[in-house]
Amino acid sequence: MFDLAFKSIQEAIYMSGHGIYVWSVVAIVVICLVYAFANYNLKIKKLIKKLNESN
């Protein structure tokens, strides 16, 4: 049904020696996205609190 590029999970993680580069970039992107969402969520909460206090 599915014709996957890798035969096993270990082979998908290793990626013929390139896995360390691929997965480190994936980790960096995920960390940056989580940071950005958390940071903006904090800013929005502070802005809402400030707006509620001014009313």
PDB file of N, CA, C and O in Angstrom:
ATOM      1  N   MET A   1       0.818  -1.184   0.000  1.00  0.00           N
ATOM      2  CA  MET A   1       0.000   0.000   0.000  1.00  0.00           C
ATOM      3  C   MET A   1       0.869   1.258   0.000  1.00  0.00           C
ATOM      4  O   MET A   1       0.699   2.118  -0.833  1.00  0.00           O
ATOM      5  N   PHE A   2       1.805   1.348   0.951  1.00  0.00           N
ATOM      6  CA  PHE A   2       2.712   2.488   1.016  1.00  0.00           C
ATOM      7  C   PHE A   2       4.109   2.026   0.630  1.00  0.00           C
ATOM      8  O   PHE A   2       4.574   0.997   1.084  1.00  0.00           O
ATOM      9  N   ASP A   3       4.780   2.813  -0.187  1.00  0.00           N
ATOM     10  CA  ASP A   3       6.154   2.518  -0.560  1.00  0.00           C
ATOM     11  C   ASP A   3       7.042   3.568   0.095  1.00  0.00           C
ATOM     12  O   ASP A   3       7.285   4.646  -0.450  1.00  0.00           O
ATOM     13  N   LEU A   4       7.517   3.266   1.310  1.00  0.00           N
ATOM     14  CA  LEU A   4       8.309   4.210   2.070  1.00  0.00           C
ATOM     15  C   LEU A   4       9.760   4.217   1.592  1.00  0.00           C
ATOM     16  O   LEU A   4      10.265   3.227   1.078  1.00  0.00           O
ATOM     17  N   ALA A   5      10.439   5.335   1.800  1.00  0.00           N
ATOM     18  CA  ALA A   5      11.827   5.471   1.364  1.00  0.00           C
ATOM     19  C   ALA A   5      12.780   4.710   2.282  1.00  0.00           C
ATOM     20  O   ALA A   5      13.875   4.348   1.859  1.00  0.00           O
ATOM     21  N   PHE A   6      12.370   4.448   3.519  1.00  0.00           N
ATOM     22  CA  PHE A   6      13.233   3.784   4.483  1.00  0.00           C
ATOM     23  C   PHE A   6      12.614   2.459   4.910  1.00  0.00           C
ATOM     24  O   PHE A   6      11.407   2.337   5.018  1.00  0.00           O
ATOM     25  N   LYS A   7      13.466   1.500   5.174  1.00  0.00           N
ATOM     26  CA  LYS A   7      13.003   0.165   5.554  1.00  0.00           C
ATOM     27  C   LYS A   7      12.699   0.052   7.045  1.00  0.00           C
ATOM     28  O   LYS A   7      11.949  -0.806   7.459  1.00  0.00           O
ATOM     29  N   SER A   8      13.318   0.914   7.865  1.00  0.00           N
ATOM     30  CA  SER A   8      13.100   0.846   9.301  1.00  0.00           C
ATOM     31  C   SER A   8      13.174   2.245   9.904  1.00  0.00           C
ATOM     32  O   SER A   8      13.622   3.192   9.259  1.00  0.00           O
ATOM     33  N   ILE A   9      12.742   2.345  11.145  1.00  0.00           N
ATOM     34  CA  ILE A   9      12.802   3.624  11.861  1.00  0.00           C
ATOM     35  C   ILE A   9      14.264   4.047  12.042  1.00  0.00           C
ATOM     36  O   ILE A   9      14.605   5.219  11.871  1.00  0.00           O
ATOM     37  N   GLN A  10      15.120   3.098  12.377  1.00  0.00           N
ATOM     38  CA  GLN A  10      16.532   3.402  12.584  1.00  0.00           C
ATOM     39  C   GLN A  10      17.153   3.973  11.308  1.00  0.00           C
ATOM     40  O   GLN A  10      17.922   4.938  11.360  1.00  0.00           O
ATOM     41  N   GLU A  11      16.822   3.399  10.180  1.00  0.00           N
ATOM     42  CA  GLU A  11      17.333   3.893   8.897  1.00  0.00           C
ATOM     43  C   GLU A  11      16.784   5.292   8.595  1.00  0.00           C
ATOM     44  O   GLU A  11      17.499   6.148   8.058  1.00  0.00           O
ATOM     45  N   ALA A  12      15.546   5.570   8.975  1.00  0.00           N
ATOM     46  CA  ALA A  12      14.959   6.894   8.766  1.00  0.00           C
ATOM     47  C   ALA A  12      15.632   7.928   9.653  1.00  0.00           C
ATOM     48  O   ALA A  12      15.824   9.070   9.243  1.00  0.00           O
ATOM     49  N   ILE A  13      16.007   7.543  10.873  1.00  0.00           N
ATOM     50  CA  ILE A  13      16.679   8.471  11.780  1.00  0.00           C
ATOM     51  C   ILE A  13      18.112   8.716  11.323  1.00  0.00           C
ATOM     52  O   ILE A  13      18.598   9.846  11.321  1.00  0.00           O
ATOM     53  N   TYR A  14      18.801   7.673  10.896  1.00  0.00           N
ATOM     54  CA  TYR A  14      20.207   7.775  10.486  1.00  0.00           C
ATOM     55  C   TYR A  14      20.367   8.477   9.134  1.00  0.00           C
ATOM     56  O   TYR A  14      21.302   9.257   8.932  1.00  0.00           O
ATOM     57  N   MET A  15      19.473   8.226   8.194  1.00  0.00           N
ATOM     58  CA  MET A  15      19.456   8.839   6.851  1.00  0.00           C
ATOM     59  C   MET A  15      20.804   8.792   6.150  1.00  0.00           C
ATOM     60  O   MET A  15      21.311   9.821   5.676  1.00  0.00           O
ATOM     61  N   SER A  16      21.404   7.647   6.116  1.00  0.00           N
ATOM     62  CA  SER A  16      22.686   7.431   5.433  1.00  0.00           C
ATOM     63  C   SER A  16      23.771   8.393   5.910  1.00  0.00           C
ATOM     64  O   SER A  16      24.583   8.884   5.131  1.00  0.00           O
ATOM     65  N   GLY A  17      23.768   8.704   7.201  1.00  0.00           N
ATOM     66  CA  GLY A  17      24.781   9.577   7.767  1.00  0.00           C
ATOM     67  C   GLY A  17      24.399  11.043   7.811  1.00  0.00           C
ATOM     68  O   GLY A  17      25.096  11.858   8.407  1.00  0.00           O
ATOM     69  N   HIS A  18      23.304  11.412   7.168  1.00  0.00           N
ATOM     70  CA  HIS A  18      22.878  12.810   7.124  1.00  0.00           C
ATOM     71  C   HIS A  18      21.845  13.139   8.193  1.00  0.00           C
ATOM     72  O   HIS A  18      21.436  14.295   8.328  1.00  0.00           O
ATOM     73  N   GLY A  19      21.427  12.161   8.948  1.00  0.00           N
ATOM     74  CA  GLY A  19      20.371  12.338   9.940  1.00  0.00           C
ATOM     75  C   GLY A  19      20.693  13.377  10.993  1.00  0.00           C
ATOM     76  O   GLY A  19      19.819  14.136  11.410  1.00  0.00           O
ATOM     77  N   ILE A  20      21.944  13.452  11.418  1.00  0.00           N
ATOM     78  CA  ILE A  20      22.322  14.409  12.454  1.00  0.00           C
ATOM     79  C   ILE A  20      22.059  15.840  11.996  1.00  0.00           C
ATOM     80  O   ILE A  20      21.590  16.685  12.766  1.00  0.00           O
ATOM     81  N   TYR A  21      22.312  16.120  10.723  1.00  0.00           N
ATOM     82  CA  TYR A  21      22.089  17.462  10.193  1.00  0.00           C
ATOM     83  C   TYR A  21      20.593  17.740  10.027  1.00  0.00           C
ATOM     84  O   TYR A  21      20.105  18.808  10.396  1.00  0.00           O
ATOM     85  N   VAL A  22      19.892  16.782   9.474  1.00  0.00           N
ATOM     86  CA  VAL A  22      18.458  16.948   9.235  1.00  0.00           C
ATOM     87  C   VAL A  22      17.709  17.112  10.549  1.00  0.00           C
ATOM     88  O   VAL A  22      16.916  18.043  10.717  1.00  0.00           O
ATOM     89  N   TRP A  23      17.966  16.229  11.510  1.00  0.00           N
ATOM     90  CA  TRP A  23      17.221  16.266  12.766  1.00  0.00           C
ATOM     91  C   TRP A  23      17.623  17.446  13.636  1.00  0.00           C
ATOM     92  O   TRP A  23      16.797  17.967  14.386  1.00  0.00           O
ATOM     93  N   SER A  24      18.875  17.915  13.519  1.00  0.00           N
ATOM     94  CA  SER A  24      19.248  19.108  14.281  1.00  0.00           C
ATOM     95  C   SER A  24      18.531  20.340  13.733  1.00  0.00           C
ATOM     96  O   SER A  24      18.084  21.199  14.503  1.00  0.00           O
ATOM     97  N   VAL A  25      18.374  20.432  12.421  1.00  0.00           N
ATOM     98  CA  VAL A  25      17.637  21.546  11.825  1.00  0.00           C
ATOM     99  C   VAL A  25      16.163  21.466  12.214  1.00  0.00           C
ATOM    100  O   VAL A  25      15.543  22.479  12.544  1.00  0.00           O
ATOM    101  N   VAL A  26      15.596  20.271  12.193  1.00  0.00           N
ATOM    102  CA  VAL A  26      14.202  20.089  12.607  1.00  0.00           C
ATOM    103  C   VAL A  26      14.037  20.537  14.061  1.00  0.00           C
ATOM    104  O   VAL A  26      13.082  21.244  14.401  1.00  0.00           O
ATOM    105  N   ALA A  27      14.962  20.157  14.926  1.00  0.00           N
ATOM    106  CA  ALA A  27      14.893  20.543  16.340  1.00  0.00           C
ATOM    107  C   ALA A  27      14.997  22.059  16.498  1.00  0.00           C
ATOM    108  O   ALA A  27      14.245  22.661  17.275  1.00  0.00           O
ATOM    109  N   ILE A  28      15.900  22.691  15.761  1.00  0.00           N
ATOM    110  CA  ILE A  28      16.068  24.144  15.843  1.00  0.00           C
ATOM    111  C   ILE A  28      14.787  24.856  15.395  1.00  0.00           C
ATOM    112  O   ILE A  28      14.334  25.808  16.035  1.00  0.00           O
ATOM    113  N   VAL A  29      14.185  24.390  14.318  1.00  0.00           N
ATOM    114  CA  VAL A  29      12.952  24.996  13.815  1.00  0.00           C
ATOM    115  C   VAL A  29      11.826  24.837  14.835  1.00  0.00           C
ATOM    116  O   VAL A  29      11.091  25.789  15.114  1.00  0.00           O
ATOM    117  N   VAL A  30      11.694  23.641  15.405  1.00  0.00           N
ATOM    118  CA  VAL A  30      10.643  23.405  16.399  1.00  0.00           C
ATOM    119  C   VAL A  30      10.861  24.287  17.626  1.00  0.00           C
ATOM    120  O   VAL A  30       9.907  24.898  18.139  1.00  0.00           O
ATOM    121  N   ILE A  31      12.099  24.390  18.089  1.00  0.00           N
ATOM    122  CA  ILE A  31      12.395  25.238  19.249  1.00  0.00           C
ATOM    123  C   ILE A  31      12.062  26.697  18.943  1.00  0.00           C
ATOM    124  O   ILE A  31      11.463  27.392  19.772  1.00  0.00           O
ATOM    125  N   CYS A  32      12.428  27.167  17.768  1.00  0.00           N
ATOM    126  CA  CYS A  32      12.127  28.556  17.388  1.00  0.00           C
ATOM    127  C   CYS A  32      10.620  28.796  17.299  1.00  0.00           C
ATOM    128  O   CYS A  32      10.126  29.843  17.742  1.00  0.00           O
ATOM    129  N   LEU A  33       9.887  27.857  16.738  1.00  0.00           N
ATOM    130  CA  LEU A  33       8.439  28.011  16.641  1.00  0.00           C
ATOM    131  C   LEU A  33       7.779  28.014  18.012  1.00  0.00           C
ATOM    132  O   LEU A  33       6.898  28.837  18.284  1.00  0.00           O
ATOM    133  N   VAL A  34       8.193  27.106  18.882  1.00  0.00           N
ATOM    134  CA  VAL A  34       7.638  27.056  20.238  1.00  0.00           C
ATOM    135  C   VAL A  34       7.949  28.361  20.970  1.00  0.00           C
ATOM    136  O   VAL A  34       7.081  28.931  21.635  1.00  0.00           O
ATOM    137  N   TYR A  35       9.167  28.846  20.847  1.00  0.00           N
ATOM    138  CA  TYR A  35       9.553  30.107  21.479  1.00  0.00           C
ATOM    139  C   TYR A  35       8.701  31.262  20.949  1.00  0.00           C
ATOM    140  O   TYR A  35       8.210  32.083  21.724  1.00  0.00           O
ATOM    141  N   ALA A  36       8.535  31.325  19.635  1.00  0.00           N
ATOM    142  CA  ALA A  36       7.770  32.410  19.037  1.00  0.00           C
ATOM    143  C   ALA A  36       6.320  32.386  19.510  1.00  0.00           C
ATOM    144  O   ALA A  36       5.770  33.424  19.891  1.00  0.00           O
ATOM    145  N   PHE A  37       5.692  31.224  19.484  1.00  0.00           N
ATOM    146  CA  PHE A  37       4.306  31.129  19.929  1.00  0.00           C
ATOM    147  C   PHE A  37       4.169  31.448  21.402  1.00  0.00           C
ATOM    148  O   PHE A  37       3.244  32.158  21.812  1.00  0.00           O
ATOM    149  N   ALA A  38       5.084  30.955  22.219  1.00  0.00           N
ATOM    150  CA  ALA A  38       5.033  31.227  23.658  1.00  0.00           C
ATOM    151  C   ALA A  38       5.246  32.709  23.929  1.00  0.00           C
ATOM    152  O   ALA A  38       4.552  33.314  24.756  1.00  0.00           O
ATOM    153  N   ASN A  39       6.200  33.318  23.229  1.00  0.00           N
ATOM    154  CA  ASN A  39       6.499  34.732  23.404  1.00  0.00           C
ATOM    155  C   ASN A  39       5.298  35.597  23.010  1.00  0.00           C
ATOM    156  O   ASN A  39       4.912  36.513  23.744  1.00  0.00           O
ATOM    157  N   TYR A  40       4.704  35.333  21.865  1.00  0.00           N
ATOM    158  CA  TYR A  40       3.556  36.121  21.433  1.00  0.00           C
ATOM    159  C   TYR A  40       2.340  35.875  22.316  1.00  0.00           C
ATOM    160  O   TYR A  40       1.557  36.779  22.565  1.00  0.00           O
ATOM    161  N   ASN A  41       2.182  34.647  22.788  1.00  0.00           N
ATOM    162  CA  ASN A  41       1.090  34.351  23.707  1.00  0.00           C
ATOM    163  C   ASN A  41       1.240  35.170  24.988  1.00  0.00           C
ATOM    164  O   ASN A  41       0.265  35.727  25.501  1.00  0.00           O
ATOM    165  N   LEU A  42       2.464  35.254  25.490  1.00  0.00           N
ATOM    166  CA  LEU A  42       2.738  36.066  26.679  1.00  0.00           C
ATOM    167  C   LEU A  42       2.439  37.542  26.415  1.00  0.00           C
ATOM    168  O   LEU A  42       1.829  38.218  27.248  1.00  0.00           O
ATOM    169  N   LYS A  43       2.870  38.049  25.269  1.00  0.00           N
ATOM    170  CA  LYS A  43       2.622  39.450  24.921  1.00  0.00           C
ATOM    171  C   LYS A  43       1.127  39.737  24.808  1.00  0.00           C
ATOM    172  O   LYS A  43       0.653  40.781  25.250  1.00  0.00           O
ATOM    173  N   ILE A  44       0.389  38.828  24.212  1.00  0.00           N
ATOM    174  CA  ILE A  44      -1.055  39.004  24.072  1.00  0.00           C
ATOM    175  C   ILE A  44      -1.722  39.009  25.441  1.00  0.00           C
ATOM    176  O   ILE A  44      -2.598  39.839  25.708  1.00  0.00           O
ATOM    177  N   LYS A  45      -1.315  38.101  26.332  1.00  0.00           N
ATOM    178  CA  LYS A  45      -1.893  38.061  27.677  1.00  0.00           C
ATOM    179  C   LYS A  45      -1.589  39.353  28.439  1.00  0.00           C
ATOM    180  O   LYS A  45      -2.463  39.882  29.128  1.00  0.00           O
ATOM    181  N   LYS A  46      -0.360  39.863  28.315  1.00  0.00           N
ATOM    182  CA  LYS A  46      -0.006  41.122  28.977  1.00  0.00           C
ATOM    183  C   LYS A  46      -0.828  42.279  28.417  1.00  0.00           C
ATOM    184  O   LYS A  46      -1.284  43.150  29.161  1.00  0.00           O
ATOM    185  N   LEU A  47      -1.018  42.306  27.113  1.00  0.00           N
ATOM    186  CA  LEU A  47      -1.799  43.364  26.476  1.00  0.00           C
ATOM    187  C   LEU A  47      -3.253  43.293  26.922  1.00  0.00           C
ATOM    188  O   LEU A  47      -3.862  44.333  27.226  1.00  0.00           O
ATOM    189  N   ILE A  48      -3.817  42.112  26.978  1.00  0.00           N
ATOM    190  CA  ILE A  48      -5.206  41.942  27.437  1.00  0.00           C
ATOM    191  C   ILE A  48      -5.337  42.390  28.892  1.00  0.00           C
ATOM    192  O   ILE A  48      -6.293  43.084  29.252  1.00  0.00           O
ATOM    193  N   LYS A  49      -4.368  42.009  29.719  1.00  0.00           N
ATOM    194  CA  LYS A  49      -4.394  42.417  31.133  1.00  0.00           C
ATOM    195  C   LYS A  49      -4.315  43.933  31.244  1.00  0.00           C
ATOM    196  O   LYS A  49      -5.040  44.544  32.021  1.00  0.00           O
ATOM    197  N   LYS A  50      -3.446  44.535  30.460  1.00  0.00           N
ATOM    198  CA  LYS A  50      -3.293  45.996  30.474  1.00  0.00           C
ATOM    199  C   LYS A  50      -4.580  46.682  30.007  1.00  0.00           C
ATOM    200  O   LYS A  50      -4.998  47.690  30.582  1.00  0.00           O
ATOM    201  N   LEU A  51      -5.200  46.154  28.982  1.00  0.00           N
ATOM    202  CA  LEU A  51      -6.445  46.722  28.492  1.00  0.00           C
ATOM    203  C   LEU A  51      -7.572  46.575  29.506  1.00  0.00           C
ATOM    204  O   LEU A  51      -8.387  47.482  29.682  1.00  0.00           O
ATOM    205  N   ASN A  52      -7.641  45.441  30.194  1.00  0.00           N
ATOM    206  CA  ASN A  52      -8.659  45.220  31.217  1.00  0.00           C
ATOM    207  C   ASN A  52      -8.450  46.129  32.417  1.00  0.00           C
ATOM    208  O   ASN A  52      -9.422  46.572  33.034  1.00  0.00           O
ATOM    209  N   GLU A  53      -7.211  46.413  32.758  1.00  0.00           N
ATOM    210  CA  GLU A  53      -6.911  47.296  33.892  1.00  0.00           C
ATOM    211  C   GLU A  53      -7.266  48.744  33.580  1.00  0.00           C
ATOM    212  O   GLU A  53      -7.633  49.499  34.458  1.00  0.00           O
ATOM    213  N   SER A  54      -7.150  49.142  32.329  1.00  0.00           N
ATOM    214  CA  SER A  54      -7.423  50.527  31.967  1.00  0.00           C
ATOM    215  C   SER A  54      -8.932  50.824  31.910  1.00  0.00           C
ATOM    216  O   SER A  54      -9.323  51.974  31.921  1.00  0.00           O
ATOM    217  N   ASN A  55      -9.746  49.791  31.844  1.00  0.00           N
ATOM    218  CA  ASN A  55     -11.221  50.001  31.782  1.00  0.00           C
ATOM    219  C   ASN A  55     -11.808  50.159  33.125  1.00  0.00           C
ATOM    220  O   ASN A  55     -11.702  49.981  34.135  1.00  0.00           O
TER     221      ASN A  55
END
